[in-house]
């Protein structure tokens, strides 16, 4: 267990006794999850490089340091569970299965991007993979997540909505209204608080009441609360498997659920808030110390200690991740810009002049083709 | 199908539209403050809880950001929410959800996620409610691409437009008025003779499905009264003031053509232009403030497309450019009213 500010208590280093959900993951699956984390790390490195080269514009928020959160929590979901997040969203999109090429092309502003270059870094949407965005106003995604959970309950489905938020969102009204509605209607939603301890440059203890014990935020809404170490993928996975199962309703019986939960996932971002952050609010020493708890190193070490993988295998995985990201950068760079008449598409589904109906993004069309061929996920609705 | 002048209130029209669409489509639900157990703060949803149960007619806490956002999320996930604002004045605390999320989701997601949602409720002055509760949001929100906006002035249009709104795949801002919810209770004594024959939608025949297809399309203005001398363009509650003005001006031998736009997005400019080309004079009436208003926009578009057909400038009649006062006399003076419209028409037609 960890406290809100990430100081580890003794329980987090419990020996693995085979009784945790992550103990049931086979070697292959663990290596896949490690690969997903490596992919996000390498992807973000190239994102920063491309930003410096001015191939990416606007605001750009880097996920390095937090990889275990997205990968561990999404691994605990089923493929048909919807996911929604805030603006530091590249990691979630990749973990949910978005091909890195569509994610990178979106940031390059290309027509081949997941949102045809209209959304950018903060708006990663992937309908075939149940990814409901990327939302850029702090806390604004929380009521949306509650709405998705409401729709699950309304249709008596056995799904769970996973709604991420940062610690900055704890101080937004939208978060509190969302928590209240989720609680009074016992909606199937898991609020995953990615607590990296800084909302932009403001430390959680300067901006959030009861920062030392965030369980009271859940208690205020009569909601379950859990904590886990976001720097350890297996811990994240264990916590989410347990909590998601408790929240998940039965098909046809929405009442059979323990209702929503707030999970405080204590993590750390290595980079500044956005690409333009001089980081005067924290010391290099603090960042260095956190990098010693690196989630990729931790999982790699766990796998090697348990003789489940060799260093050579891990090197190969990393090389594969680098290669995939390079391919994504090349794809993004080679892709065409949107035509100027794309300005007036996708404003309305039933448009009136001067608006026009748009084509779906290449990513969605390909996924739908695969679904039609029976080779991939079925399209929702 | 024939429209009638039977005793029929605007609030009944709204209720009938929702009930029919909820019977037709399981995905449609009504959510808002006091819509269920209280039977609607203004009795619009009276009886709907009994008909549909608490799964589909849902009371919310006073939490506009929360339930507006919930509706948008539910719409992204395939439902068809009707979100009632007791007053559009209260939508301001939900502004991020209703103008950032609802109308931009489709664009930001590159066409992946539409938001088929209706936000509806009372808009405009209710009568001495003071400035915070008397918002006219049409000019504020009509500014935003990605949403559609309807402002029915009669029960017929309230029903037909609301059914269209519920079926529309895009977010619709549906602006009603507390002051007209009850008109029609006394039959045709309640409204202008120019509305005779077009007051109520066709009567519901319980044994027939025909009534369910009474839809009023978006983007089609209604020429409520045709006339030769001056065009009055309006929508929503001020239509009734415009018709009163037209009745009085008729006695002065000024024959007004009164156009009810019915929707601001889409805007049926062609009907306005055809009329202006005939009358050569134009007054635009809109109950929001004048600065950067819908009236300013309509006037500008008339200039852009029919400058040569105008024999005078276009005159706007808006609320005065001040917060809504509590005092009854001051409030009536502030709102666009019959007297202001009459004066505007006399001025623009050089009949002063």
XYZ file of C-alpha atoms in Angstrom:
733
model
C 0.000 0.000 0.000
C 1.042 3.533 -0.614
C -0.045 6.831 0.808
C -1.491 9.553 -1.341
C 1.904 11.109 -1.872
C 3.535 7.885 -2.829
C 5.480 6.975 0.277
C 5.556 3.231 0.349
C 4.356 1.387 3.382
C 5.512 -2.131 4.108
C 2.610 -3.917 2.445
C 3.636 -3.057 -1.116
C 6.594 -5.422 -1.093
C 4.712 -8.501 -0.025
C 6.177 -11.685 -1.457
C 4.218 -13.098 -4.330
C 2.524 -16.214 -3.092
C 0.622 -17.218 -6.191
C -2.689 -15.911 -4.916
C -2.832 -12.646 -6.822
C -4.453 -12.219 -10.224
C -1.121 -11.275 -11.795
C 0.293 -14.621 -10.669
C -2.132 -16.207 -13.088
C -0.729 -14.314 -16.070
C 1.388 -16.591 -18.218
C 4.836 -15.611 -19.471
C 3.525 -14.709 -22.879
C 0.905 -12.330 -21.482
C 3.371 -10.677 -19.118
C 5.779 -10.106 -21.984
C 2.941 -8.581 -24.019
C 2.189 -6.186 -21.201
C 5.863 -5.317 -20.803
C 5.970 -4.726 -24.536
C 2.979 -2.368 -24.288
C 4.847 -0.346 -21.662
C 8.005 -0.275 -23.764
C 5.963 0.759 -26.760
C 4.478 3.694 -24.864
C 7.936 4.708 -23.568
C 9.536 4.606 -27.001
C 6.493 6.221 -28.584
C 6.676 9.131 -26.180
C 10.392 9.569 -26.788
C 9.702 9.939 -30.491
C 6.745 12.184 -29.722
C 9.055 14.564 -27.867
C 11.582 14.425 -30.678
C 8.918 15.127 -33.281
C 7.586 17.967 -31.172
C 11.047 19.514 -30.987
C 11.251 19.138 -34.759
C 7.922 20.995 -34.956
C 6.214 18.102 -36.658
C 3.769 18.100 -33.748
C 2.101 21.308 -32.643
C -0.144 22.548 -29.886
C -0.135 21.235 -26.364
C 1.489 17.858 -25.917
C 1.507 15.894 -22.650
C 3.954 13.049 -22.235
C 3.062 9.839 -20.391
C 6.531 8.490 -19.532
C 6.738 7.240 -15.951
C 3.039 6.385 -15.863
C 3.068 3.460 -18.311
C 2.210 0.846 -15.698
C -1.043 2.637 -14.905
C -2.626 2.478 -18.352
C -1.205 -0.944 -19.183
C -2.009 -2.599 -15.832
C -5.523 -1.218 -15.573
C -6.574 -1.811 -19.170
C -5.204 -5.367 -18.955
C -7.792 -5.909 -16.209
C -10.658 -5.014 -18.561
C -12.512 -6.981 -21.174
C -12.247 -5.804 -24.778
C -15.822 -4.474 -24.709
C -15.334 -2.322 -21.615
C -15.319 1.377 -22.543
C -12.416 3.625 -21.559
C -12.330 7.407 -21.271
C -9.530 9.661 -20.156
C -8.144 13.178 -19.963
C -5.576 14.862 -22.198
C -2.419 12.879 -21.283
C -3.895 10.160 -23.422
C -1.357 8.627 -25.805
C -0.566 5.836 -23.355
C -4.198 4.883 -22.847
C -4.865 4.853 -26.581
C -1.907 2.567 -27.234
C -2.729 0.330 -24.276
C -6.315 0.058 -25.536
C -4.996 -1.201 -28.840
C -4.791 1.836 -31.097
C -2.116 1.231 -33.702
C 0.778 3.621 -32.965
C 0.708 4.859 -36.547
C -2.778 6.366 -36.161
C -1.852 7.908 -32.845
C 1.304 9.501 -34.232
C -0.395 10.587 -37.460
C -3.038 12.345 -35.376
C -0.365 14.373 -33.612
C 1.222 15.142 -36.970
C -2.200 16.512 -37.946
C -2.548 14.102 -40.856
C -5.732 12.812 -42.480
C -4.661 9.283 -41.502
C -4.761 10.172 -37.806
C -7.342 8.595 -35.512
C -9.389 11.790 -35.695
C -8.270 12.815 -39.191
C -5.977 15.449 -37.732
C -8.876 17.349 -36.191
C -8.312 16.371 -32.582
C -4.577 16.326 -31.964
C -2.595 15.044 -29.009
C -5.343 15.605 -26.445
C -8.159 13.873 -28.361
C -7.374 10.245 -29.000
C -10.611 8.493 -29.962
C -10.825 4.886 -31.121
C -14.341 3.550 -31.564
C -13.347 0.018 -32.609
C -11.246 -0.289 -29.451
C -13.828 1.260 -27.096
C -11.737 4.363 -26.468
C -14.039 7.336 -25.859
C -11.349 10.033 -25.912
C -9.022 12.073 -24.854
C -10.696 15.097 -23.211
C -8.875 18.332 -22.760
C -10.719 20.224 -20.027
C -9.613 19.019 -16.602
C -12.336 16.862 -15.030
C -14.681 17.289 -17.992
C -14.477 13.605 -18.908
C -15.824 12.480 -15.522
C -19.506 13.234 -16.229
C -19.065 11.683 -19.694
C -17.715 8.505 -18.127
C -20.680 8.457 -15.782
C -22.941 8.780 -18.825
C -21.309 5.788 -20.481
C -21.780 3.848 -17.243
C -25.404 5.014 -17.137
C -25.919 3.708 -20.673
C -24.405 0.363 -19.642
C -26.806 0.143 -16.722
C -29.764 1.321 -18.839
C -29.096 -1.431 -21.373
C -28.479 -3.987 -18.601
C -25.040 -4.877 -19.979
C -22.286 -6.555 -17.983
C -19.649 -3.942 -18.770
C -17.604 -1.500 -16.738
C -16.552 2.006 -17.758
C -12.974 2.876 -16.839
C -12.650 6.628 -16.378
C -9.190 8.069 -15.779
C -8.526 11.412 -14.205
C -5.494 13.241 -12.910
C -5.061 14.550 -9.398
C -5.800 18.060 -10.674
C -9.342 16.929 -11.516
C -9.947 16.235 -7.810
C -10.525 19.950 -7.380
C -12.978 20.384 -10.255
C -16.727 20.517 -9.748
C -17.340 18.144 -12.649
C -15.476 15.394 -10.761
C -17.592 15.832 -7.643
C -20.886 15.897 -9.528
C -19.810 12.791 -11.411
C -18.880 10.988 -8.174
C -22.231 11.856 -6.623
C -24.277 10.681 -9.602
C -22.244 7.478 -9.897
C -22.804 6.776 -6.210
C -26.532 7.533 -5.960
C -27.283 5.409 -9.028
C -24.662 2.757 -8.282
C -23.251 3.003 -11.787
C -20.685 0.552 -13.156
C -17.741 2.938 -13.315
C -14.186 2.713 -12.050
C -12.587 6.110 -11.468
C -8.856 5.621 -11.911
C -7.120 8.555 -10.277
C -3.676 8.827 -11.870
C -2.093 10.627 -9.003
C 1.245 11.903 -10.269
C 1.156 14.474 -7.494
C 1.263 17.534 -9.705
C -1.554 19.385 -11.414
C 0.652 21.230 -13.845
C 3.101 22.811 -11.373
C 0.997 22.640 -8.221
C 1.830 19.847 -5.797
C -1.215 17.956 -4.553
C -0.594 19.137 -1.008
C -0.832 22.757 -2.124
C -4.047 22.330 -4.119
C -6.094 19.492 -2.669
C -7.620 19.128 0.758
C -6.937 15.849 2.565
C -4.115 15.072 0.117
C -2.592 12.799 2.747
C -5.708 10.617 2.806
C -7.696 10.668 -0.413
C -9.953 7.887 0.837
C -12.091 10.631 2.348
C -12.952 11.847 -1.154
C -14.604 8.512 -1.844
C -16.080 8.326 1.644
C -17.804 11.665 1.038
C -19.769 9.938 -1.712
C -20.231 6.652 0.117
C -18.054 5.018 -2.518
C -15.488 2.218 -2.371
C -11.875 3.275 -2.339
C -8.645 1.491 -3.155
C -4.993 2.407 -3.599
C -2.152 0.875 -5.519
C 1.405 1.563 -6.538
C 1.248 2.895 -10.047
C 4.930 2.222 -10.615
C 4.353 -1.534 -10.469
C 2.326 -2.986 -13.320
C 1.457 -6.181 -11.439
C 0.164 -4.236 -8.456
C -1.962 -2.063 -10.704
C -3.291 -5.128 -12.475
C -4.099 -6.932 -9.218
C -5.915 -3.955 -7.814
C -7.961 -3.349 -10.961
C -8.863 -6.989 -11.530
C -10.321 -7.058 -8.048
C -12.106 -3.706 -8.244
C -13.396 -4.130 -11.793
C -14.879 -7.501 -10.841
C -16.653 -5.949 -7.875
C -18.045 -3.147 -10.017
C -19.057 -5.319 -12.964
C -22.821 -5.989 -13.048
C -24.378 -9.185 -14.321
C -25.824 -9.248 -17.803
C -29.503 -8.424 -17.451
C -29.149 -7.621 -13.765
C -27.615 -4.184 -13.271
C -28.375 -4.288 -9.549
C -25.907 -7.074 -9.026
C -22.857 -4.824 -8.768
C -21.006 -3.349 -5.842
C -21.167 -0.025 -7.651
C -18.478 2.512 -8.442
C -15.003 2.810 -6.967
C -12.303 5.441 -6.759
C -8.811 3.981 -7.116
C -5.877 6.141 -6.136
C -3.027 4.997 -8.364
C 0.114 6.676 -7.143
C 2.468 7.387 -9.982
C 4.899 9.948 -11.317
C 5.450 11.696 -14.601
C 9.028 12.032 -15.706
C 8.456 14.930 -18.056
C 6.930 18.305 -17.365
C 3.192 18.912 -17.479
C 3.437 19.650 -21.166
C 6.283 20.081 -23.604
C 6.612 23.741 -22.640
C 7.094 23.207 -18.894
C 10.429 24.436 -17.410
C 9.693 22.415 -14.228
C 10.818 24.990 -11.701
C 8.463 23.489 -9.135
C 10.387 20.262 -8.498
C 14.001 19.223 -8.140
C 16.064 17.058 -10.438
C 16.770 14.929 -7.376
C 13.076 14.230 -6.895
C 12.683 13.218 -10.533
C 15.828 11.074 -10.353
C 14.605 9.327 -7.252
C 11.316 8.448 -8.905
C 13.081 7.200 -11.992
C 14.759 4.644 -9.751
C 11.290 3.105 -9.317
C 10.835 2.927 -13.069
C 7.875 0.709 -13.960
C 9.524 -0.870 -16.994
C 12.700 -1.667 -15.070
C 10.591 -3.046 -12.227
C 8.600 -5.438 -14.402
C 11.721 -6.420 -16.351
C 13.513 -7.231 -13.103
C 10.530 -9.184 -11.773
C 10.447 -11.290 -14.940
C 14.157 -11.991 -14.850
C 14.202 -12.711 -11.106
C 11.473 -15.259 -11.626
C 13.364 -16.681 -14.602
C 10.404 -15.971 -16.840
C 12.426 -13.978 -19.344
C 16.031 -13.440 -20.301
C 17.754 -10.114 -20.797
C 18.103 -11.052 -24.444
C 14.339 -11.492 -24.803
C 13.746 -8.154 -23.168
C 16.226 -6.477 -25.465
C 14.410 -7.985 -28.429
C 11.085 -6.703 -27.168
C 12.472 -3.234 -26.763
C 13.976 -3.343 -30.231
C 10.592 -4.384 -31.570
C 8.930 -1.450 -29.792
C 11.472 0.975 -31.217
C 10.890 -0.427 -34.671
C 7.113 -0.096 -34.381
C 7.463 3.511 -33.294
C 9.851 4.350 -36.105
C 7.363 2.857 -38.524
C 4.654 5.012 -36.926
C 6.741 8.162 -37.322
C 7.435 7.278 -40.944
C 3.757 6.580 -41.588
C 2.800 9.896 -40.005
C 5.450 11.786 -41.918
C 4.513 10.188 -45.247
C 0.767 10.691 -44.795
C -0.995 13.550 -46.541
C -2.435 16.583 -44.829
C -6.224 16.790 -44.734
C -7.692 18.549 -47.765
C -8.926 22.034 -46.895
C -12.520 20.991 -47.529
C -12.234 18.665 -44.514
C -12.881 21.835 -42.504
C -16.596 21.489 -43.121
C -17.016 17.754 -42.554
C -17.817 16.054 -39.217
C -19.570 19.111 -37.790
C -22.983 17.443 -38.116
C -24.070 13.882 -38.773
C -27.107 15.300 -40.557
C -25.506 18.371 -42.066
C -27.005 21.462 -43.642
C -25.086 23.744 -46.021
C -22.236 24.616 -45.907
C -21.482 21.515 -43.824
C -20.941 18.105 -45.371
C -20.893 14.548 -44.169
C -17.387 13.216 -43.588
C -15.723 9.856 -44.194
C -14.745 7.764 -41.207
C -11.047 7.764 -40.308
C -8.911 5.155 -42.080
C -8.358 3.475 -38.707
C -12.082 2.854 -38.251
C -12.697 1.776 -41.810
C -9.921 -0.798 -41.588
C -11.244 -2.086 -38.270
C -14.749 -2.362 -39.687
C -13.452 -4.225 -42.710
C -11.683 -6.648 -40.392
C -14.830 -7.041 -38.289
C -16.842 -7.788 -41.437
C -14.304 -10.402 -42.381
C -14.712 -11.917 -38.940
C -11.113 -11.138 -38.164
C -11.225 -8.767 -35.268
C -13.470 -7.035 -32.834
C -17.140 -6.685 -33.594
C -18.341 -3.170 -34.068
C -20.438 -1.870 -31.203
C -24.141 -1.092 -31.711
C -53.344 15.674 -41.452
C -54.991 18.835 -40.305
C -53.979 21.203 -37.599
C -56.716 22.656 -35.424
C -57.591 25.409 -32.983
C -58.751 23.081 -30.196
C -57.845 23.933 -26.627
C -54.310 22.706 -26.480
C -51.387 23.988 -24.488
C -47.750 24.254 -25.449
C -46.775 22.090 -22.465
C -49.101 19.329 -23.689
C -47.366 19.437 -27.044
C -43.963 18.935 -25.452
C -45.278 16.065 -23.360
C -46.996 14.392 -26.292
C -43.854 14.622 -28.403
C -41.728 13.011 -25.702
C -44.262 10.287 -24.946
C -44.628 9.352 -28.609
C -40.897 9.241 -29.177
C -40.306 7.222 -26.008
C -42.886 4.686 -27.145
C -41.242 4.581 -30.548
C -37.630 4.290 -29.402
C -36.474 2.450 -26.299
C -33.210 4.423 -26.314
C -34.991 7.701 -25.527
C -35.178 8.757 -21.881
C -36.005 11.970 -19.997
C -33.709 13.220 -17.268
C -33.687 16.429 -15.257
C -34.600 18.148 -12.044
C -38.094 17.266 -10.774
C -39.159 15.618 -14.027
C -40.394 12.420 -12.361
C -41.911 12.361 -8.857
C -42.714 16.072 -8.853
C -44.311 15.621 -12.301
C -42.244 18.429 -13.763
C -41.539 21.827 -12.244
C -43.813 23.258 -14.971
C -45.944 20.139 -15.423
C -44.444 19.396 -18.799
C -43.630 15.805 -17.847
C -46.819 15.257 -15.852
C -47.719 11.582 -15.743
C -44.640 10.401 -17.604
C -43.170 8.624 -14.582
C -46.364 6.599 -14.301
C -46.209 5.718 -17.971
C -42.530 4.882 -18.300
C -41.237 4.210 -14.802
C -38.105 5.463 -13.054
C -35.709 3.797 -15.498
C -36.725 6.188 -18.296
C -38.024 9.255 -16.458
C -35.243 10.162 -14.101
C -35.014 12.778 -11.375
C -31.573 14.263 -10.886
C -30.035 16.158 -8.029
C -29.383 19.855 -8.714
C -26.241 19.056 -10.620
C -26.363 20.463 -14.149
C -22.731 19.785 -15.016
C -23.144 16.221 -13.839
C -26.362 15.296 -15.596
C -25.633 17.262 -18.790
C -22.319 15.487 -19.105
C -23.995 12.206 -18.242
C -26.420 12.717 -21.087
C -23.584 13.388 -23.519
C -21.696 10.275 -22.428
C -24.868 8.200 -22.701
C -25.471 9.598 -26.192
C -21.921 8.660 -27.228
C -22.725 5.154 -26.018
C -25.856 4.824 -28.148
C -28.745 6.237 -26.104
C -30.990 9.188 -27.045
C -31.210 11.397 -23.972
C -33.630 14.276 -23.444
C -32.052 16.453 -20.779
C -34.414 18.999 -19.248
C -33.105 22.231 -17.822
C -35.718 23.624 -15.462
C -34.493 26.892 -16.927
C -31.878 27.493 -19.582
C -30.519 30.026 -17.100
C -29.128 27.052 -15.203
C -27.284 25.659 -18.209
C -24.557 28.188 -17.598
C -23.045 26.087 -14.816
C -22.913 23.217 -17.322
C -21.412 25.323 -20.103
C -18.277 23.203 -20.510
C -20.342 20.081 -21.058
C -22.992 21.538 -23.357
C -20.844 23.715 -25.594
C -17.429 22.059 -25.391
C -18.395 18.430 -25.360
C -21.774 18.043 -27.073
C -21.264 20.060 -30.265
C -17.564 19.314 -30.800
C -17.332 15.606 -30.043
C -18.025 14.551 -33.626
C -15.381 16.897 -34.994
C -12.730 16.196 -32.394
C -13.152 12.464 -32.902
C -12.878 12.741 -36.667
C -16.480 11.637 -37.157
C -16.354 8.664 -34.760
C -18.674 9.805 -31.978
C -21.883 11.732 -32.571
C -23.960 13.102 -29.718
C -27.687 12.599 -30.396
C -29.030 14.559 -27.438
C -31.770 17.120 -26.800
C -31.285 19.775 -24.142
C -34.616 21.452 -23.499
C -36.270 23.830 -21.068
C -37.525 27.335 -20.425
C -35.634 30.171 -22.010
C -36.083 33.873 -21.420
C -37.834 35.979 -18.846
C -40.402 34.110 -16.791
C -41.768 37.202 -15.101
C -39.929 39.167 -12.424
C -37.343 36.488 -11.800
C -34.397 38.853 -11.764
C -31.352 38.749 -13.930
C -29.838 35.352 -13.077
C -33.080 33.508 -13.882
C -34.067 35.402 -17.026
C -31.387 34.350 -19.474
C -32.059 34.306 -23.180
C -29.330 31.943 -24.341
C -30.100 31.893 -28.068
C -27.434 34.367 -29.125
C -24.821 32.901 -26.775
C -25.229 29.353 -27.973
C -26.292 29.872 -31.590
C -22.731 31.111 -31.970
C -21.434 27.547 -31.623
C -21.114 25.286 -34.685
C -22.027 21.646 -34.186
C -25.346 22.182 -32.427
C -28.822 22.761 -33.781
C -31.239 25.182 -32.157
C -35.032 25.230 -32.246
C -37.359 27.833 -30.690
C -40.992 26.840 -31.217
C -43.617 29.527 -30.649
C -46.780 27.433 -30.980
C -47.903 24.035 -29.679
C -47.980 22.721 -33.224
C -44.335 23.578 -33.774
C -43.381 22.569 -30.237
C -44.581 19.071 -30.940
C -43.328 18.773 -34.474
C -39.934 20.276 -33.772
C -39.365 18.317 -30.559
C -40.055 15.036 -32.339
C -37.609 16.058 -35.044
C -35.080 17.051 -32.375
C -35.306 13.695 -30.611
C -34.763 11.833 -33.887
C -31.909 14.087 -34.995
C -28.432 12.515 -34.709
C -26.860 15.815 -33.644
C -27.128 17.790 -30.386
C -30.225 20.003 -30.337
C -30.726 22.982 -28.050
C -34.494 23.257 -27.685
C -35.604 26.597 -26.271
C -39.087 26.831 -24.776
C -40.649 29.679 -22.843
C -42.321 29.575 -19.469
C -44.584 32.393 -20.592
C -46.142 30.399 -23.378
C -46.356 26.963 -21.721
C -49.969 27.572 -20.766
C -51.342 29.558 -23.645
C -53.962 27.681 -25.565
C -55.746 26.693 -22.367
C -58.616 28.979 -23.363
C -58.647 28.043 -27.011
C -58.315 30.678 -29.708
C -58.948 33.553 -27.295
C -55.348 33.011 -26.230
C -53.582 33.731 -29.473
C -53.528 35.920 -32.548
C -56.088 35.344 -35.264
C -53.171 34.968 -37.677
C -52.484 31.653 -35.957
C -55.985 30.344 -36.588
C -55.781 26.974 -38.229
C -52.191 26.379 -37.262
C -52.323 26.301 -33.471
C -52.493 22.666 -32.468
C -50.964 19.592 -34.094
C -53.311 16.937 -35.438
C -55.241 15.270 -32.678
C -53.794 12.046 -31.335
C -55.872 9.104 -32.375
C -55.081 6.373 -29.884
C -55.887 3.699 -32.467
C -53.723 5.114 -35.211
C -50.030 5.596 -35.804
C -50.583 8.447 -38.199
C -50.143 11.152 -35.569
C -46.647 9.968 -34.769
C -45.412 11.225 -38.069
C -46.284 14.833 -37.370
C -42.826 16.271 -37.708
C -41.752 19.840 -38.390
C -38.419 19.853 -40.215
C -35.490 21.978 -39.072
C -34.416 24.893 -41.224
C -37.863 25.736 -42.604
C -39.271 29.077 -41.556
C -43.030 29.564 -41.404
C -44.694 32.606 -42.947
C -47.272 33.024 -40.199
C -48.860 36.065 -41.802
C -48.200 37.154 -45.327
C -48.090 40.831 -46.124
C -46.804 43.322 -48.645
C -45.350 46.254 -46.733
C -42.743 45.129 -44.183
C -41.087 41.866 -43.153
C -40.892 41.043 -39.453
C -38.513 38.169 -38.739
C -38.616 36.466 -35.354
C -38.835 33.167 -33.468
C -39.979 31.899 -30.083
C -42.046 33.942 -27.665
C -41.592 37.297 -29.490
C -43.606 35.858 -32.393
C -46.708 36.594 -30.339
C -45.652 40.219 -29.860
C -44.902 40.496 -33.565
C -48.384 39.204 -34.441
C -50.004 41.637 -32.025
C -48.004 44.417 -33.622
C -49.102 43.265 -37.077
C -52.751 43.327 -36.015
C -52.460 46.913 -34.824
C -50.415 48.009 -37.824
C -53.058 46.573 -40.120
C -55.377 49.272 -38.761
C -52.807 51.826 -39.933
C -52.777 50.210 -43.377
C -49.329 48.741 -42.877
C -49.485 45.142 -44.042
C -46.706 43.165 -42.327
C -45.345 39.801 -43.318
C -44.436 37.883 -40.153
C -41.865 35.126 -40.455
C -41.250 32.599 -37.694
C -37.760 31.200 -38.252
C -38.505 28.257 -35.885
C -34.846 27.180 -35.898
C -31.762 29.416 -35.688
C -29.410 26.563 -36.612
C -30.095 25.788 -39.414
C -31.300 29.245 -40.407
C -33.787 29.508 -43.279
C -32.429 32.658 -44.850
C -34.086 32.030 -48.221
C -37.595 32.554 -46.869
C -36.453 35.811 -45.277
C -34.781 37.009 -48.464
C -37.804 36.191 -50.626
C -39.942 38.221 -48.284
C -37.567 41.179 -48.137
C -37.364 41.203 -51.921
C -41.151 41.612 -51.895
C -41.622 44.108 -49.039
C -38.287 45.971 -49.239
C -38.354 46.616 -45.488
C -37.167 44.440 -42.624
C -37.433 44.367 -38.827
C -35.732 41.567 -36.885
C -37.016 40.719 -33.421
C -34.987 38.603 -31.015
C -35.363 38.485 -27.243
C -31.659 38.320 -26.402
C -29.404 41.348 -25.995
C -28.580 43.323 -29.135
C -24.772 43.105 -29.113
C -23.628 40.210 -31.310
C -27.159 38.825 -31.295
C -29.095 36.521 -33.596
C -30.943 39.658 -34.741
C -27.620 41.271 -35.642
C -26.645 38.155 -37.578
C -29.929 37.920 -39.477
C -29.792 41.639 -40.299
C -26.229 41.265 -41.540
C -27.128 38.309 -43.733
C -30.030 40.283 -45.185
C -27.603 43.088 -46.025
C -25.159 40.622 -47.555
C -27.738 39.032 -49.824
C -30.473 41.610 -50.376
C -28.840 45.010 -49.988
C -30.243 46.259 -53.274
C -33.773 45.221 -52.362
C -33.878 47.262 -49.168
C -35.464 50.709 -49.159
C -34.242 51.459 -45.641
C -31.848 50.072 -43.080
C -32.831 46.924 -41.168
C -34.034 47.648 -37.629
C -33.424 45.263 -34.766
C -35.704 44.874 -31.765
C -33.920 43.166 -28.875
C -34.032 43.217 -25.118
C -32.428 46.395 -23.842
C -28.707 46.036 -23.278
C -28.987 45.777 -19.493
C -29.409 42.927 -16.975
C -33.046 41.869 -16.587
C -34.619 43.947 -13.799
C -36.972 42.614 -11.128
C -39.465 45.496 -11.297
C -42.413 44.484 -13.454
C -42.682 47.738 -15.372
C -38.949 47.910 -16.002
C -38.873 44.287 -17.107
C -41.658 44.770 -19.634
C -39.909 47.826 -20.966
C -36.655 45.910 -21.283
C -38.053 42.971 -23.263
C -38.926 43.163 -26.937
C -42.632 44.004 -26.792
C -45.482 44.915 -29.075
C -44.930 48.657 -28.734
C -41.258 48.439 -29.654
C -42.066 46.346 -32.711
C -44.800 48.739 -33.855
C -42.412 51.670 -33.511
C -39.711 49.823 -35.413
C -42.065 49.004 -38.300
C -43.361 52.576 -38.475
C -39.808 53.891 -38.481
C -38.439 51.512 -41.064
C -41.388 52.124 -43.426
C -41.157 55.915 -43.032
C -44.571 56.086 -41.339
C -43.551 58.155 -38.356
